[in-house]
XYZ file of C-alpha atoms in Angstrom:
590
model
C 0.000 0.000 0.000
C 2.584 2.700 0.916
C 5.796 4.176 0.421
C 8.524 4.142 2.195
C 10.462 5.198 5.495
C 12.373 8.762 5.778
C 16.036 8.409 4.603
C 16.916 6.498 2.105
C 13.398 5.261 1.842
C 11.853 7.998 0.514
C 10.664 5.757 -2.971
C 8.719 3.892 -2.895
C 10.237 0.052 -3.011
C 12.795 1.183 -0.223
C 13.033 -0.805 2.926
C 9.721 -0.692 4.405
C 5.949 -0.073 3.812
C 5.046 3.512 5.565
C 2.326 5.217 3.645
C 3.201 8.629 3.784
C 6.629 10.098 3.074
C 6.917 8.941 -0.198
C 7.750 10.768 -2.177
C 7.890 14.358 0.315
C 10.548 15.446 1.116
C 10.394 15.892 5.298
C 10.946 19.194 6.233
C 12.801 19.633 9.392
C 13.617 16.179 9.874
C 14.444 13.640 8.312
C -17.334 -17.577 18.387
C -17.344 -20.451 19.852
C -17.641 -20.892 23.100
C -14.876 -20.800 26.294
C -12.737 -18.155 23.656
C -9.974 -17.379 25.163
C -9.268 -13.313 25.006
C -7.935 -12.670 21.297
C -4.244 -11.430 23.206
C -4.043 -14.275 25.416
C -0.559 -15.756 24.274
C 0.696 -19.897 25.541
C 3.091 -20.459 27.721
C 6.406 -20.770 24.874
C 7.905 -24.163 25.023
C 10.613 -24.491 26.318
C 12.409 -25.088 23.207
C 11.676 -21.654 23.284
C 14.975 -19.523 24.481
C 16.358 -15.595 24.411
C 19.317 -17.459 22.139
C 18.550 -16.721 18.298
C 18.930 -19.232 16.013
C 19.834 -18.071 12.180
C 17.574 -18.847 9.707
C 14.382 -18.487 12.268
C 11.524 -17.768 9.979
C 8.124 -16.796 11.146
C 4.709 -18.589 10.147
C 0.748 -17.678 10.545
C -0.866 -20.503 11.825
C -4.679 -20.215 11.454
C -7.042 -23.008 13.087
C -10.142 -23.169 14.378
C -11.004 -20.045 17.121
C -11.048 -21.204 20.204
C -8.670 -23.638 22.302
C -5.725 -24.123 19.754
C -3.754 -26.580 22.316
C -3.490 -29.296 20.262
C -2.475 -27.594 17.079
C 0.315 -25.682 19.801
C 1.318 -29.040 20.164
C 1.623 -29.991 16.453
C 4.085 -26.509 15.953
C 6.686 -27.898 18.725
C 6.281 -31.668 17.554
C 6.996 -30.346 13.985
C 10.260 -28.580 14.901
C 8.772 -24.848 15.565
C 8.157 -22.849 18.408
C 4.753 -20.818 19.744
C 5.874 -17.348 20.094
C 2.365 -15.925 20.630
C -1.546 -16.941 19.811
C -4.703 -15.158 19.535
C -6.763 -18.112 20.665
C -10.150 -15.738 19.797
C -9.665 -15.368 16.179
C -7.667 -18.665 15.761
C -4.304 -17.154 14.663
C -0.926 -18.775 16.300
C 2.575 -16.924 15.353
C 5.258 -19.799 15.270
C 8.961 -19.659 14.312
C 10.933 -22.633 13.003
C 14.026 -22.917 11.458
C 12.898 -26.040 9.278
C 12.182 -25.773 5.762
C 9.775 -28.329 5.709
C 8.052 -26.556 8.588
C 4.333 -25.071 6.894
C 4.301 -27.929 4.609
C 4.202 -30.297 7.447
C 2.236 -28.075 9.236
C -0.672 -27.628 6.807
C -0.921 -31.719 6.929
C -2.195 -31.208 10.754
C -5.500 -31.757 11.661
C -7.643 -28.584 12.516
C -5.026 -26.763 10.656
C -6.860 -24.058 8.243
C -4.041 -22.283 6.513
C -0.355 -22.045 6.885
C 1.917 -19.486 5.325
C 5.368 -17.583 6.051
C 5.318 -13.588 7.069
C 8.123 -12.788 5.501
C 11.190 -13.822 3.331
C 13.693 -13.022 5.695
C 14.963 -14.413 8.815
C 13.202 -13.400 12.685
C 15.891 -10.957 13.836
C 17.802 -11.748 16.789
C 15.908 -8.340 18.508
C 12.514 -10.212 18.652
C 13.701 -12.742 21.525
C 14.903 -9.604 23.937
C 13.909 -6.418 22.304
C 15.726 -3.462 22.865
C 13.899 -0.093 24.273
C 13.380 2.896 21.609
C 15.314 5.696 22.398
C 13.437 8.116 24.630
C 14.845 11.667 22.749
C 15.887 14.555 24.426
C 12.983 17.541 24.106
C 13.555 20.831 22.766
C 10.922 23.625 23.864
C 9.239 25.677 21.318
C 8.108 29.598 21.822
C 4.279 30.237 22.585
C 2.090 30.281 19.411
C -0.543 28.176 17.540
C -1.977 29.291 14.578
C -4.806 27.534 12.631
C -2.803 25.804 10.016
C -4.250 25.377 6.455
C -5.125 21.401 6.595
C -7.204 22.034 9.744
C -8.895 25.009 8.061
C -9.258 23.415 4.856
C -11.670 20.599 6.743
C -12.766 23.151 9.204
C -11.376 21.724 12.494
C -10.822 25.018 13.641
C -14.801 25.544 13.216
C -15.528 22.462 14.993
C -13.563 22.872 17.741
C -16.401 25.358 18.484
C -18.670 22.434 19.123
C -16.070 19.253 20.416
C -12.859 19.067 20.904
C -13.200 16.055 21.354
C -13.773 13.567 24.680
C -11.110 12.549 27.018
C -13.359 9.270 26.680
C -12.425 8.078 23.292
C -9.377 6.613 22.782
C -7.528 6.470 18.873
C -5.062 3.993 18.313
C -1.971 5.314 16.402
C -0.834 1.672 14.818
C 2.822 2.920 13.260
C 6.571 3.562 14.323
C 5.387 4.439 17.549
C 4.854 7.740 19.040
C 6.874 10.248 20.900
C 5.184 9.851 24.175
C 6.927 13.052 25.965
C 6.468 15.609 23.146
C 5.334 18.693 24.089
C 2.452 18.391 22.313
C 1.429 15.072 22.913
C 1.837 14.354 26.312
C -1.181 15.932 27.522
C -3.391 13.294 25.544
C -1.091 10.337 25.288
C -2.974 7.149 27.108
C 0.318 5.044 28.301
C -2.073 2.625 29.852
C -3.188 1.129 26.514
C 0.239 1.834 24.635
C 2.469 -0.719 23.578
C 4.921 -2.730 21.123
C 3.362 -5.363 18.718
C 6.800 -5.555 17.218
C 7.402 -9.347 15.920
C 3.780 -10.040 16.660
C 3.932 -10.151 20.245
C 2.523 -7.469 22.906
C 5.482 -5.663 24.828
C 4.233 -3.170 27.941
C 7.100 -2.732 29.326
C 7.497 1.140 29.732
C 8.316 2.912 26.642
C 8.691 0.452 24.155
C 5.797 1.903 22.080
C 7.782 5.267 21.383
C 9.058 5.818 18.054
C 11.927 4.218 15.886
C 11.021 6.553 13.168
C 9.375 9.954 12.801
C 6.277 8.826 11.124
C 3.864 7.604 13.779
C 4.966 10.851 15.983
C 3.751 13.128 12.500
C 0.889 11.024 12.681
C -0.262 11.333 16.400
C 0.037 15.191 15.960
C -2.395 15.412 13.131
C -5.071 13.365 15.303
C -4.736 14.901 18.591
C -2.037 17.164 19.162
C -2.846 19.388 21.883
C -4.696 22.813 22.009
C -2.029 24.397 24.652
C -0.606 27.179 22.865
C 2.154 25.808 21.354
C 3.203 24.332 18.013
C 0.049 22.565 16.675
C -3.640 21.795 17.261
C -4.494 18.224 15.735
C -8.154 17.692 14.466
C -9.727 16.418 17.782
C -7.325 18.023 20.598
C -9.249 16.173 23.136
C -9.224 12.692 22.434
C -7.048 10.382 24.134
C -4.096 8.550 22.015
C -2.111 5.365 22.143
C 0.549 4.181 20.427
C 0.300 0.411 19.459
C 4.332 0.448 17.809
C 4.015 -2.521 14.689
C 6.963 -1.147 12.877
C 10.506 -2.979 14.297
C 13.444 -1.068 14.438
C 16.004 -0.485 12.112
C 14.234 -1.075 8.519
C 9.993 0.142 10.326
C 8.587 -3.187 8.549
C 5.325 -3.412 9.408
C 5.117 -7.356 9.073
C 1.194 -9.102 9.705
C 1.823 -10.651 13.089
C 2.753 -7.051 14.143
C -0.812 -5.878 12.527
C -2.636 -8.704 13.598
C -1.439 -7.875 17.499
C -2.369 -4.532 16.948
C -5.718 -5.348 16.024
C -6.227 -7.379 18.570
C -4.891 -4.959 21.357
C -6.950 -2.599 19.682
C -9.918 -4.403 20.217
C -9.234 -5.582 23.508
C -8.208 -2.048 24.940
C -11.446 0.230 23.940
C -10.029 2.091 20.844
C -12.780 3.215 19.080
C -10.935 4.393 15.883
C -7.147 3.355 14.510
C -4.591 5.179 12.628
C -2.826 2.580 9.596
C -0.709 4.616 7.255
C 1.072 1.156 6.597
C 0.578 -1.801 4.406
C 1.674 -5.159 5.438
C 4.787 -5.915 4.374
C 6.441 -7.697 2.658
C 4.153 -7.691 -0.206
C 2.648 -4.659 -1.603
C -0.120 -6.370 -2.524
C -1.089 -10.363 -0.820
C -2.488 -12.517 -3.426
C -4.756 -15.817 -2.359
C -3.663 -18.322 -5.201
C -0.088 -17.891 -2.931
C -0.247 -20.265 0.075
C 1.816 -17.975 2.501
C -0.128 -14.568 0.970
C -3.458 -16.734 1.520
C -2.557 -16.993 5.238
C -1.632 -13.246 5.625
C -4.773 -12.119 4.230
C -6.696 -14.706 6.517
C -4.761 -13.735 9.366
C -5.041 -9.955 9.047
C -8.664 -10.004 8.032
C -9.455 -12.158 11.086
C -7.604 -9.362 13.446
C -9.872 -6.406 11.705
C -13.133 -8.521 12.337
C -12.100 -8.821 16.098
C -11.138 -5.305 16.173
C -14.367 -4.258 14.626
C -16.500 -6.364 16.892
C -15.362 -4.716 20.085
C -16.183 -1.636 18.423
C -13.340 -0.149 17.080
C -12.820 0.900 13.387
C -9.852 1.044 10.882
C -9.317 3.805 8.949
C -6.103 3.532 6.338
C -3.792 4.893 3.803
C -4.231 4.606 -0.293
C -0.623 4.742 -0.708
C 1.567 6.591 -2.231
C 2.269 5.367 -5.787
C -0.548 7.199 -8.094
C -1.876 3.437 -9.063
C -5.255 2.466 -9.600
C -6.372 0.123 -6.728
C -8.861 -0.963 -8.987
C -7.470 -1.981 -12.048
C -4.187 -3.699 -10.628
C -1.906 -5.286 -13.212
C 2.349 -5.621 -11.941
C 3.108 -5.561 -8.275
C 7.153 -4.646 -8.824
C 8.120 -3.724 -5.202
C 7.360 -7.122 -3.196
C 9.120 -9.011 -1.838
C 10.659 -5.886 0.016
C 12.481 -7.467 3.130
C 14.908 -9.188 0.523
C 14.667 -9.125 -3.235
C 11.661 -7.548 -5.013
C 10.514 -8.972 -8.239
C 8.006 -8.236 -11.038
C 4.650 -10.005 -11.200
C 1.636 -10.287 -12.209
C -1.266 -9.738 -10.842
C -4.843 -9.032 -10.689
C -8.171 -7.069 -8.371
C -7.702 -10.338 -6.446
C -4.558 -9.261 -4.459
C -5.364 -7.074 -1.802
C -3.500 -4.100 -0.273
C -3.599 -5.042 3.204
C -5.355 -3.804 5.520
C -6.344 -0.998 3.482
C -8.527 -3.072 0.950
C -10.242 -5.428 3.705
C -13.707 -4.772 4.347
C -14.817 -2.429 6.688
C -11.403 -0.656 6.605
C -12.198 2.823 5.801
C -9.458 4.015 2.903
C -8.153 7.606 2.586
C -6.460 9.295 -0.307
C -4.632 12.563 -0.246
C -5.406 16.039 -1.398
C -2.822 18.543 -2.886
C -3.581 21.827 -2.805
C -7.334 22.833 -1.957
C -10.044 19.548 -3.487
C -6.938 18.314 -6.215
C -5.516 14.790 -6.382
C -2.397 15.226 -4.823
C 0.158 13.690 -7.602
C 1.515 10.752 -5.101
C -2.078 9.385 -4.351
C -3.509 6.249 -5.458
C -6.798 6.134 -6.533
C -9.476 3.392 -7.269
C -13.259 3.200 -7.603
C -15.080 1.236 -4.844
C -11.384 1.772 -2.890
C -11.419 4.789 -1.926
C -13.746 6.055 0.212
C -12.728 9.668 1.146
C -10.121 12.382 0.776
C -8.540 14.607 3.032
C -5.414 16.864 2.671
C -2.094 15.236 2.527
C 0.722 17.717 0.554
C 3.152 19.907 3.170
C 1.185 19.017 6.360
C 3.119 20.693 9.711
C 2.997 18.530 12.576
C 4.985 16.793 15.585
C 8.709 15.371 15.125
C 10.410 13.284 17.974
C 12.167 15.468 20.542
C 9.422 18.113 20.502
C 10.297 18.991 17.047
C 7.985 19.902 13.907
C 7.842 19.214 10.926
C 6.401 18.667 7.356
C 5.705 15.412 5.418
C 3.251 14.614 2.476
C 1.752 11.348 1.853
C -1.705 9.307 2.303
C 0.193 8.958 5.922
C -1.098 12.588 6.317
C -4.148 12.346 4.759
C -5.438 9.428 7.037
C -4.825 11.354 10.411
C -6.929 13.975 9.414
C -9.916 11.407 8.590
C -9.445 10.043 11.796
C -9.620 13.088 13.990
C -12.741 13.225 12.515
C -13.477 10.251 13.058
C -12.833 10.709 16.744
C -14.660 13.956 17.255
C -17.722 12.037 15.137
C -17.306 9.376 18.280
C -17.105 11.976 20.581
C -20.490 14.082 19.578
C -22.477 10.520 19.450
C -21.234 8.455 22.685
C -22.586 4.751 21.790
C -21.854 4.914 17.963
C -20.903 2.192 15.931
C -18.186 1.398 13.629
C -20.387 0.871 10.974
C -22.209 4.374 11.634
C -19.120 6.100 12.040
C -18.509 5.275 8.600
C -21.800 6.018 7.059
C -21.209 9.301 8.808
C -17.741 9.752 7.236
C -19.087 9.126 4.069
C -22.258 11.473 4.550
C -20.739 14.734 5.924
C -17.954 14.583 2.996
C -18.011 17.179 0.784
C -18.243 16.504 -3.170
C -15.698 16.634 -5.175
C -15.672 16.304 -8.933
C -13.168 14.231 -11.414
C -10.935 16.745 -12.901
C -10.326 16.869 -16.315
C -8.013 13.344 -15.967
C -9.289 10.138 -17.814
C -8.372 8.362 -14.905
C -10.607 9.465 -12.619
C -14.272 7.816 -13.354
C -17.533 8.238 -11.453
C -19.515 11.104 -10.327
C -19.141 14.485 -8.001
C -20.510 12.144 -5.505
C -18.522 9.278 -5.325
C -15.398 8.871 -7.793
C -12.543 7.117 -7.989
C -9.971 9.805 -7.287
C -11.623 11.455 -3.841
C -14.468 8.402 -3.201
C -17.161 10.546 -1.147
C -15.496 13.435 -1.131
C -12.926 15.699 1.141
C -14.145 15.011 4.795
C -15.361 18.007 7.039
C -15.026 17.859 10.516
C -17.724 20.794 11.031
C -20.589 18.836 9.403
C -19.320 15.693 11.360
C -19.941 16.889 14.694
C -23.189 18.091 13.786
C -23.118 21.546 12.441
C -22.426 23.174 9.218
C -21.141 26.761 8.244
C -24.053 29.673 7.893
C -24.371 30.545 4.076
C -22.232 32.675 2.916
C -19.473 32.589 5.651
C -16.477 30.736 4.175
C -14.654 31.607 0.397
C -11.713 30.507 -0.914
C -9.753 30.954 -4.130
C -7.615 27.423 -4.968
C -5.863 29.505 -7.876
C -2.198 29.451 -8.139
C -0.516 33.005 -8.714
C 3.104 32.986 -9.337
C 5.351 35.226 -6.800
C 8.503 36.359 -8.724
C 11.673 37.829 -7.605
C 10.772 41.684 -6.115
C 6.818 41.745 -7.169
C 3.879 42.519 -6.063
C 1.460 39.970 -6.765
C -2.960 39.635 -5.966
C -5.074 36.948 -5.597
C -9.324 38.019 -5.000
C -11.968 36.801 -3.457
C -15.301 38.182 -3.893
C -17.326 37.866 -0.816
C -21.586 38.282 -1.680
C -24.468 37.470 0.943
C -22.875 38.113 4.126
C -25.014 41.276 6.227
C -23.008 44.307 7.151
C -19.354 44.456 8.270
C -16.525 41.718 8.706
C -16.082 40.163 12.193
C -13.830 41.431 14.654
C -12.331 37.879 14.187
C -12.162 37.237 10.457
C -10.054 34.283 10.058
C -7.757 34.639 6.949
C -6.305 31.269 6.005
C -2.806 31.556 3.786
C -1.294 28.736 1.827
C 1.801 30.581 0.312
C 4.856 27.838 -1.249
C 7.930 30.059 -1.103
C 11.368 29.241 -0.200
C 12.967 31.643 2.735
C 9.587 33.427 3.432
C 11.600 36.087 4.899
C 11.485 37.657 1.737
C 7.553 37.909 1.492
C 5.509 41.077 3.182
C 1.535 39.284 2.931
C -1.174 41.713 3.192
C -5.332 41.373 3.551
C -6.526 44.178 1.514
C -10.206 44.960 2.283
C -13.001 45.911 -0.347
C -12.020 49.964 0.273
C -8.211 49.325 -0.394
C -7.598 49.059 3.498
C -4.409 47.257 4.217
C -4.133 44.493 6.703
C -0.888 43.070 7.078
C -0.820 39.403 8.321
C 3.343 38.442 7.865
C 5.778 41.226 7.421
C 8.979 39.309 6.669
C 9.262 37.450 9.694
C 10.837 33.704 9.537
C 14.185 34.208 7.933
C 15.095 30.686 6.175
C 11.864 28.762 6.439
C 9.948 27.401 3.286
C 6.324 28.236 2.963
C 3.952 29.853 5.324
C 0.384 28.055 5.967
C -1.830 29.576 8.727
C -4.600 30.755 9.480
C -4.685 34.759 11.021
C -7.343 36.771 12.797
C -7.789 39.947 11.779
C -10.179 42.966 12.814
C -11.866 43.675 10.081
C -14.849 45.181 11.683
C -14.416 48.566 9.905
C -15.481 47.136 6.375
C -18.105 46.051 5.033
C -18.021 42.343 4.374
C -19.449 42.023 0.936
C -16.624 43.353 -2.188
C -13.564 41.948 -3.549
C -11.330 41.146 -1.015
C -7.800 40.664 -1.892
C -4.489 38.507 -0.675
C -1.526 40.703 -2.020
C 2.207 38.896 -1.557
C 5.207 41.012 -1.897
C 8.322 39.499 -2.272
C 11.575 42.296 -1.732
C 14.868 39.904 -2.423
C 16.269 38.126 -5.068
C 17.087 34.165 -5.569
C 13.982 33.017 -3.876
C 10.262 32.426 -6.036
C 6.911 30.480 -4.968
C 3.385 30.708 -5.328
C 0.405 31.688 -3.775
C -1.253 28.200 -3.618
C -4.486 28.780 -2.035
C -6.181 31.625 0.595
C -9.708 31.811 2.468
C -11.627 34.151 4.044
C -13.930 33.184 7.254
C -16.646 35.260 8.750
């Protein structure tokens, strides 16, 4: 499903499976009955050491759910080892070092399926994982402005209604999350976090935080803090965990680390989960492939769980512009040793994005466009949210920017969360009816690719989602304009972008929010005035920020003087040579 880790990994194809950085560039950063419960793990044989043994591959087993004893006893007859079960959904994780081991194994009575997780060996870190690091924070200075993602789904107007419940929990499935951020702290549930690394649940202290930068990105986009600093994520008030499936070093993402997180999802309350990830190693898991059948089983069996103690999966298109729907090569798989080309067909699933009831999310660029990186797919994709140059938390109370379907996904589900937090009670199932309802239409540009109608296509599914109408209320007539238009900022000019603003009675708000979206390398350069229908000028950024690329926030500005209805106008002027951008898109709230 996704693209790749920061690094090296930025293409997709590189080590591991993340759904959002490829290809950004990161700124700042590089059943029956007596069921046991789904995370209840056997006592491992005793065969079973902390020694590693090379060549250690691991297996899904998949019986019958319910008491899987007897097939446990099959694995260590059979030269393997249990290293954990999920006794609920009837899914065993073995290791063996015998070649012969699923072959044999799929011979065993009350054995369903039997298929290897990968095409490398264990490593040596699953028998006595090591802690993440926990990073040194760095402070930041007082100051959180409305950024243009949470504008462009209204957040910011929602907020107004919920910020969300201290009562629902969101699992962030991923690298893990910086725990002591700045940001995050104040929401971070440590109670439910922890590692699903190799497929087995690790609470030790600190072993969820992050091995990457990705799932700490993430967490800030869902519920960063409203505290005056940094960022606000869509639903500030929610509670998040971290449930780390990536393992260190290479952040696979491997399906007995999905299929624990699942499970601990279910059995810890979450009502919504983050999974900007596919399931390595295959990009896509085929069913006429023994091993891929087994994944697919495995995975979809962990959802179902998941799902049935109320929680739902929302997930990432990925990041290489394909069609979902009309799948022909999968080039990138095997990616934990040596991809090759094959073929394949709508049969082979991205996983978990294309499993039912997994809600899938592709990106927008600038304003309602495709951004470039996005897959696509009718009946996959079910909504859109923005996912180009989004500003959020790093590791070590840091910011900073990434672009991917990784983005996009967070955003869907804050929404998600503050939808769960407006209707206590509410189901999966109607939390995505709701997603799909309170989305707002988007048509297929003029691209062949895209097929379908304004309401339901296969470049933006139901549309871009908007957290105002999913809490309940929408926007009075009139209130909110934008202009999506690109206007190109040259070296020392002056340059306008309009909006005209009809319907709204008598003067602008002492509050009128101005959202800017403004591209420009070292935006020390730029001056970035409001000017009002009478030629009033407003300045909102008066060369401030030295070195940094772009500026996108959201300023209040006393406009109560003028009347509201005219042309309003966003004028950039840039006073220095070597630097050029664009204004990419600006809005006017009133």
């Amino acid at each position: 499903m996704l693209a790749a880790t920061l690094g090296a990994a930025l293409a997709f194809g590189a080590p591991a499976a993340l759904a959002g950085t490829a290809p950004v560039s990161p700124s700042g950063a590089p059943a029956p009955v007596a069921k046991a419960p789904a995370n209840a793990e056997a006592a491992a044989p005793s065969s079973q050491s902390a020694t590693w043994v090379a060549g250690t591959r691991a297996y899904l087993v998949i019986t019958a759910p319910g008491d899987s004893s007897a097939v446990r006893s099959a694995i260590a007859a059979n030269g393997g080892t249990v290293f954990s079960n999920y006794d609920a959904i009837g899914v065993i994780v073995a290791h063996s070092t015998s070649s012969t081991f699923a072959a044999t194994m799929r011979g065993v009575s009350g054995v369903q399926k039997v298929g290897a997780t990968r095409t490398s060996d264990v490593p040596a870190d699953a028998y006595n994982p090591a802690l993440p690091a926990n990073p040194a924070q760095s402070s930041t200075a007082a100051g959180e402005p409305v950024r243009v993602d949470m504008s462009q789904i209204k957040a910011d107007q929602a907020w107004a209604v919920t910020t969300g419940s201290a009562s629902v929990k969101v699992g962030v499935l991923d690298t893990g999350v910086d725990d002591q951020h700045q940001d995050l702290a104040p929401n971070f549930n440590a109670a439910d976090s922890v590692s699903c690394a190799y497929g087995k649940a690790d609470t030790r202290t600190g072993a969820w935080r992050d091995v990457d930068t990705h799932g700490t990105h993430v967490a800030g986009t869902i519920a960063a803090a409203k505290n005056g600093k940094g960022v606000v994520g869509v639903a500030p008030g929610v509670k998040i965990s971290a449930v780390r499936v990536a393992e260190p070093g290479n952040s696979f993402f491997f399906a007995e680390n999905t299929i624990c997180g699942f499970v601990w999802a279910g059995d810890h309350g979450f009502k919504v989960t983050n999974n900007s990830y596919y399931t390595d190693p295959w990009q896509f898991n085929c069913p006429d492939n023994i091993d891929q059948a087994a994944i697919i089983e495995g995975v979809k069996r962990a959802q179902e769980y998941a799902e049935s103690k109320g929680s739902l999966q929302i997930a990432a298109a990925g990041n290489e512009n394909y069609d979902l729907a009309h799948k022909t090569t999968d080039t990138a798989s095997p990616n934990d040793s040596t991809p090759v080309t094959r073929t394949i067909t709508n049969a082979c699933l991205d996983i978990p994005t294309e499993l039912p009831g997994v809600v899938t999310v592709a990106a927008n660029g600038s304003g309602t466009t495709k951004a470039s990186f996005s897959n696509f797919g009718s009946g996959v994709i079910d909504v859109a949210a923005p996912g180009s140059d989004v500003y959020s938390t790093l590791p070590g109370g840091k910011y900073g920017t990434k672009s991917g379907t990784s983005m996009a996904t967070p955003h869907v589900v804050g929404v998600a969360a503050l939808i769960a937090s407006a209707n206590p009670g509410i189901t999966p199932a109607q939390i995505r009816d709701k997603l799909a309802t309170q989305a707002n239409d988007i048509a297929c540009p003029s691209d062949n690719r895209c097929t379908g109608t304004a309401a339901n296509n296969s470049f933006f599914g139901e549309g871009q989602v908007d957290a105002l109408k999913a809490v309940g209320s929408t926007p009075p007539p009139g209130k909110y304009f934008e202009n999506l238009g690109d206007v190109a900022i040259g070296d020392n000019t002056t340059v306008e972008s309009p909006i005209t603003v009809s319907g709204v009675t008598g003067n602008a708000p002492v509050t009128l929010k101005v959202g800017v979206d403004v591209k420009h390398t070292y935006i020390g350069d730029l001056k970035v005035d409001l000017v009002a229908p009478d030629g009033t000028v407003y300045t909102v950024h008066n060369r401030a920020g030295g070195s940094t690329d772009n500026i996108a926030q959201t300023y209040t500005v006393n406009a109560s003087s003028e009347v509201a209805n005219g042309t309003w106008k966003l004028r950039v002027n840039d006073n220095a040579g070597g630097d050029t951008g664009k204004i990419d898109a600006w809005n006017l709230t009133f």
